[in-house]
mmCIF file of C-alpha atoms in Angstrom:
data_model
loop_
_atom_site.group_PDB
_atom_site.id
_atom_site.type_symbol
_atom_site.label_atom_id
_atom_site.label_comp_id
_atom_site.label_asym_id
_atom_site.label_seq_id
_atom_site.Cartn_x
_atom_site.Cartn_y
_atom_site.Cartn_z
ATOM 1 C CA ALA X 1 167.838 136.603 26.479
ATOM 2 C CA LEU X 2 169.128 135.520 23.117
ATOM 3 C CA PRO X 3 169.176 138.684 20.420
ATOM 4 C CA SER X 4 166.648 139.774 17.922
ATOM 5 C CA PRO X 5 167.441 138.323 14.096
ATOM 6 C CA PRO X 6 168.210 141.119 11.977
ATOM 7 C CA PRO X 7 165.408 142.439 10.032
ATOM 8 C CA ARG X 8 164.207 140.790 6.413
ATOM 9 C CA TRP X 9 165.484 143.723 4.270
ATOM 10 C CA ILE X 10 168.837 143.922 5.424
ATOM 11 C CA VAL X 11 169.219 139.983 5.438
ATOM 12 C CA ASN X 12 167.951 140.508 1.802
ATOM 13 C CA ILE X 13 170.312 143.614 0.768
ATOM 14 C CA PHE X 14 172.879 141.264 2.145
ATOM 15 C CA LEU X 15 172.768 138.687 -0.265
ATOM 16 C CA VAL X 16 172.498 141.248 -3.014
ATOM 17 C CA ALA X 17 175.184 142.681 -1.958
ATOM 18 C CA LEU X 18 177.423 139.397 -1.831
ATOM 19 C CA ILE X 19 175.760 137.940 -5.166
ATOM 20 C CA TYR X 20 176.978 140.821 -6.739
ATOM 21 C CA LEU X 21 180.651 140.750 -5.463
ATOM 22 C CA VAL X 22 180.531 137.323 -6.642
ATOM 23 C CA TYR X 23 179.282 138.223 -10.318
ATOM 24 C CA SER X 24 181.926 141.006 -10.402
ATOM 25 C CA ALA X 25 184.594 138.759 -9.792
ATOM 26 C CA VAL X 26 183.588 136.273 -12.404
ATOM 27 C CA VAL X 27 183.283 139.122 -14.368
ATOM 28 C CA GLY X 28 187.164 140.276 -13.613
ATOM 29 C CA ALA X 29 188.232 136.959 -14.606
ATOM 30 C CA TYR X 30 186.299 136.566 -18.144
ATOM 31 C CA ALA X 31 188.003 139.750 -18.911
ATOM 32 C CA ALA X 32 190.952 138.642 -18.183
ATOM 33 C CA ARG X 33 190.799 135.600 -19.800
ATOM 34 C CA VAL X 34 189.599 136.898 -23.174
ATOM 35 C CA TYR X 35 192.050 139.961 -22.572
ATOM 36 C CA GLU X 36 194.826 137.575 -22.767
ATOM 37 C CA GLU X 37 193.631 135.805 -25.829
ATOM 38 C CA MET X 38 193.869 139.269 -27.688
ATOM 39 C CA ASP X 39 196.713 140.405 -26.394
ATOM 40 C CA SER X 40 198.603 137.063 -27.782
ATOM 41 C CA VAL X 41 198.160 138.256 -31.536
ATOM 42 C CA PRO X 42 200.960 139.978 -32.956
ATOM 43 C CA SER X 43 199.574 143.714 -33.905
ATOM 44 C CA VAL X 44 200.338 145.307 -37.072
ATOM 45 C CA LEU X 45 200.510 149.249 -37.650
ATOM 46 C CA PRO X 46 201.373 149.451 -41.543
ATOM 47 C CA LEU X 47 202.253 152.751 -41.369
ATOM 48 C CA ARG X 48 204.093 153.917 -45.200
ATOM 49 C CA LEU X 49 204.761 150.065 -45.676
ATOM 50 C CA GLU X 50 207.288 150.072 -42.847
ATOM 51 C CA GLY X 51 205.207 149.672 -39.752
ATOM 52 C CA ASP X 52 205.463 149.096 -35.623
ATOM 53 C CA VAL X 53 204.429 145.827 -34.392
ATOM 54 C CA GLY X 54 204.179 144.828 -30.791
ATOM 55 C CA VAL X 55 203.216 142.329 -28.768
ATOM 56 C CA GLY X 56 201.557 142.605 -24.784
ATOM 57 C CA GLY X 57 202.027 146.860 -25.581
ATOM 58 C CA ARG X 58 205.859 146.611 -26.210
ATOM 59 C CA MET X 59 206.217 148.134 -30.215
ATOM 60 C CA LYS X 60 209.171 148.116 -32.066
ATOM 61 C CA ARG X 61 210.086 149.626 -35.520
ATOM 62 C CA ILE X 62 210.189 146.985 -38.516
ATOM 63 C CA SER X 63 209.799 146.410 -42.386
ATOM 64 C CA SER X 64 207.007 145.740 -44.538
ATOM 65 C CA SER X 65 207.987 142.260 -45.510
ATOM 66 C CA LYS X 66 209.007 141.512 -41.697
ATOM 67 C CA ALA X 67 205.080 142.743 -40.900
ATOM 68 C CA ALA X 68 203.479 140.458 -43.740
ATOM 69 C CA LYS X 69 205.829 137.609 -41.713
ATOM 70 C CA ILE X 70 204.816 138.270 -38.746
ATOM 71 C CA ILE X 71 200.758 138.882 -39.622
ATOM 72 C CA SER X 72 200.951 135.138 -41.851
ATOM 73 C CA GLU X 73 202.498 133.388 -39.137
ATOM 74 C CA ALA X 74 199.633 135.121 -36.686
ATOM 75 C CA ALA X 75 196.797 134.144 -39.328
ATOM 76 C CA VAL X 76 197.571 130.260 -39.289
ATOM 77 C CA SER X 77 198.228 129.796 -35.534
ATOM 78 C CA ALA X 78 194.850 132.002 -34.984
ATOM 79 C CA GLN X 79 193.816 129.400 -38.036
ATOM 80 C CA VAL X 80 193.042 132.358 -40.761
ATOM 81 C CA ASP X 81 193.016 131.235 -44.338
ATOM 82 C CA VAL X 82 195.863 133.515 -45.253
ATOM 83 C CA THR X 83 195.036 133.448 -49.085
ATOM 84 C CA SER X 84 192.045 135.376 -48.406
ATOM 85 C CA VAL X 85 191.405 138.880 -47.591
ATOM 86 C CA PRO X 86 188.272 139.759 -45.851
ATOM 87 C CA THR X 87 185.758 142.127 -47.087
ATOM 88 C CA VAL X 88 185.087 145.130 -44.958
ATOM 89 C CA ALA X 89 181.458 143.704 -44.380
ATOM 90 C CA GLN X 90 182.797 140.253 -43.100
ATOM 91 C CA LEU X 91 184.977 142.315 -40.508
ATOM 92 C CA ARG X 92 181.946 144.457 -39.089
ATOM 93 C CA LYS X 93 180.266 140.992 -38.015
ATOM 94 C CA THR X 94 182.976 140.513 -35.887
ATOM 95 C CA ILE X 95 182.866 143.258 -33.419
ATOM 96 C CA SER X 96 181.043 142.336 -30.563
ATOM 97 C CA PRO X 97 177.880 144.429 -29.922
ATOM 98 C CA ILE X 98 178.119 144.436 -25.783
ATOM 99 C CA THR X 99 182.140 145.267 -25.650
ATOM 100 C CA ASN X 100 182.658 146.865 -29.015
ATOM 101 C CA LEU X 101 186.173 144.963 -29.176
ATOM 102 C CA VAL X 102 187.374 141.879 -31.470
ATOM 103 C CA HIS X 103 187.824 139.252 -29.080
ATOM 104 C CA SER X 104 188.761 135.805 -30.876
ATOM 105 C CA ARG X 105 192.482 135.807 -32.343
ATOM 106 C CA SER X 106 190.750 134.340 -35.721
ATOM 107 C CA ASP X 107 189.328 137.803 -36.050
ATOM 108 C CA ARG X 108 191.983 139.723 -35.159
ATOM 109 C CA GLY X 109 194.314 137.598 -37.506
ATOM 110 C CA ARG X 110 191.394 138.585 -40.049
ATOM 111 C CA TRP X 111 191.560 142.456 -39.248
ATOM 112 C CA ASN X 112 195.817 142.202 -39.190
ATOM 113 C CA MET X 113 195.627 140.868 -42.864
ATOM 114 C CA TRP X 114 192.650 143.118 -43.949
ATOM 115 C CA ILE X 115 194.957 146.642 -42.015
ATOM 116 C CA LEU X 116 198.500 145.298 -44.485
ATOM 117 C CA ALA X 117 196.386 144.169 -47.437
ATOM 118 C CA GLU X 118 195.138 147.987 -47.083
ATOM 119 C CA ALA X 119 197.749 149.656 -46.740
ATOM 120 C CA LYS X 120 199.814 148.418 -49.839
ATOM 121 C CA THR X 121 197.098 148.913 -52.142
ATOM 122 C CA SER X 122 195.355 151.679 -50.788
ATOM 123 C CA GLN X 123 195.363 154.528 -53.749
ATOM 124 C CA ASP X 124 192.709 156.877 -51.865
ATOM 125 C CA SER X 125 193.480 160.967 -51.726
ATOM 126 C CA MET X 126 193.187 163.037 -49.170
ATOM 127 C CA ASP X 127 190.112 164.258 -50.557
ATOM 128 C CA GLU X 128 188.249 161.070 -50.695
ATOM 129 C CA LEU X 129 189.210 160.221 -47.025
ATOM 130 C CA GLU X 130 187.320 163.697 -45.671
ATOM 131 C CA GLY X 131 184.413 162.614 -43.195
ATOM 132 C CA ARG X 132 183.715 161.174 -40.301
ATOM 133 C CA TYR X 133 184.636 157.500 -38.838
ATOM 134 C CA THR X 134 183.888 155.739 -35.710
ATOM 135 C CA PHE X 135 186.203 153.164 -33.995
ATOM 136 C CA ALA X 136 186.295 149.738 -35.139
ATOM 137 C CA TYR X 137 189.371 148.107 -34.401
ATOM 138 C CA ARG X 138 192.975 148.812 -33.296
ATOM 139 C CA SER X 139 195.635 145.682 -33.434
ATOM 140 C CA TYR X 140 196.729 145.888 -30.524
ATOM 141 C CA VAL X 141 195.498 145.914 -26.689
ATOM 142 C CA ASN X 142 196.246 147.195 -23.848
ATOM 143 C CA PHE X 143 194.082 148.145 -20.138
ATOM 144 C CA GLU X 144 191.582 149.963 -22.117
ATOM 145 C CA GLU X 145 190.284 146.755 -24.022
ATOM 146 C CA LYS X 146 190.313 144.945 -20.658
ATOM 147 C CA ASN X 147 188.236 147.291 -18.942
ATOM 148 C CA ALA X 148 186.083 147.593 -21.485
ATOM 149 C CA LEU X 149 185.775 144.118 -21.534
ATOM 150 C CA ALA X 150 184.818 144.157 -17.913
ATOM 151 C CA TYR X 151 183.082 147.142 -17.974
ATOM 152 C CA SER X 152 180.406 146.472 -20.309
ATOM 153 C CA PHE X 153 179.017 143.708 -17.781
ATOM 154 C CA TYR X 154 178.746 146.428 -15.111
ATOM 155 C CA PRO X 155 180.667 145.173 -12.019
ATOM 156 C CA ILE X 156 181.354 146.763 -9.091
ATOM 157 C CA GLN X 157 184.927 148.254 -10.258
ATOM 158 C CA ARG X 158 182.970 150.263 -12.961
ATOM 159 C CA PHE X 159 181.511 152.325 -10.149
ATOM 160 C CA PHE X 160 185.083 153.808 -9.265
ATOM 161 C CA ALA X 161 186.978 153.901 -12.198
ATOM 162 C CA ILE X 162 186.548 156.024 -15.491
ATOM 163 C CA SER X 163 184.908 153.815 -18.571
ATOM 164 C CA THR X 164 184.372 154.183 -22.286
ATOM 165 C CA ARG X 165 180.704 155.639 -22.537
ATOM 166 C CA ARG X 166 180.493 154.757 -26.510
ATOM 167 C CA VAL X 167 183.517 154.401 -29.546
ATOM 168 C CA GLY X 168 185.597 157.342 -30.224
ATOM 169 C CA THR X 169 185.199 158.985 -33.736
ATOM 170 C CA MET X 170 187.467 160.578 -36.019
ATOM 171 C CA THR X 171 186.674 163.833 -38.531
ATOM 172 C CA ILE X 172 188.722 164.341 -41.089
ATOM 173 C CA ASN X 173 188.190 168.241 -43.227
ATOM 174 C CA SER X 174 189.544 169.761 -45.242
ATOM 175 C CA GLY X 175 191.742 173.117 -44.148
ATOM 176 C CA ARG X 176 192.371 176.321 -45.953
ATOM 177 C CA SER X 177 191.908 176.729 -49.154
ATOM 178 C CA ASN X 178 194.380 175.688 -52.273
ATOM 179 C CA THR X 179 197.078 174.141 -49.693
ATOM 180 C CA ASN X 180 197.496 170.368 -49.078
ATOM 181 C CA GLU X 181 196.396 170.226 -45.342
ATOM 182 C CA PHE X 182 193.450 168.781 -43.559
ATOM 183 C CA ASN X 183 191.787 169.124 -39.959
ATOM 184 C CA VAL X 184 191.653 166.256 -38.093
ATOM 185 C CA SER X 185 190.055 165.517 -35.091
ATOM 186 C CA ILE X 186 189.675 162.696 -32.848
ATOM 187 C CA SER X 187 187.427 161.811 -29.600
ATOM 188 C CA ASP X 188 186.739 159.458 -27.155
ATOM 189 C CA PHE X 189 183.898 159.931 -24.868
ATOM 190 C CA PHE X 190 184.092 158.352 -20.970
ATOM 191 C CA TRP X 191 181.611 158.296 -17.860
ATOM 192 C CA MET X 192 183.656 159.928 -14.826
ATOM 193 C CA LYS X 193 182.969 157.670 -11.543
ATOM 194 C CA PRO X 194 180.528 156.797 -12.852
ATOM 195 C CA PHE X 195 177.454 159.136 -13.912
ATOM 196 C CA VAL X 196 179.128 162.176 -15.025
ATOM 197 C CA PRO X 197 180.145 162.628 -18.907
ATOM 198 C CA ALA X 198 183.267 163.293 -19.898
ATOM 199 C CA THR X 199 184.762 163.821 -23.907
ATOM 200 C CA ILE X 200 188.460 164.155 -24.555
ATOM 201 C CA THR X 201 188.758 165.533 -28.136
ATOM 202 C CA TRP X 202 192.588 165.818 -29.860
ATOM 203 C CA ARG X 203 192.871 168.175 -32.794
ATOM 204 C CA GLY X 204 195.977 168.329 -35.488
ATOM 205 C CA VAL X 205 196.952 169.078 -38.870
ATOM 206 C CA LEU X 206 197.290 166.431 -41.778
ATOM 207 C CA GLN X 207 199.390 166.921 -44.627
ATOM 208 C CA SER X 208 198.729 165.095 -47.705
ATOM 209 C CA THR X 209 202.196 163.818 -49.363
ATOM 210 C CA ARG X 210 200.051 163.006 -52.538
#
């Protein structure tokens, strides 16, 4: 006698699992492709007008003039108008509501232009910077962005790794009275494999030089 076929519910579970595995593979391929596009834009961190620039996560010190040249070239290659710096409102519209990241080369070029322009023109005092900020953009990418791209679509990999729970925050508060010190805390929020919430907070002191 021939063996009886497996129950229908087992077949259905197998088919659903197979479809989910294929879906997860497609999501992984999509995340890799978008990550490569994001990584192709040179990053800039123009601290004190002399910043760290890196491609592919490799950072090095460069002058502000070299940073400006790299940003200009990156903006041209990404088809960005280098003669006009975007507004904050325009930049906020480039953040994906699904991944909380800026994906396209042209949009990342606009963000980098704004960062450099802001570093050159900003005259804010530390008192004006007090408050709470949420993460919007960083000019370089690594595995964190790649994972965030994939995990936002709930592939199977998300259930075996640490994933971002929500965007990070930074808080700046005045320190002791009659000093130029300010307390700074930066917090990141995660899911731990996959349903346990976790928070990591870094605390430090920032001294105003103005």
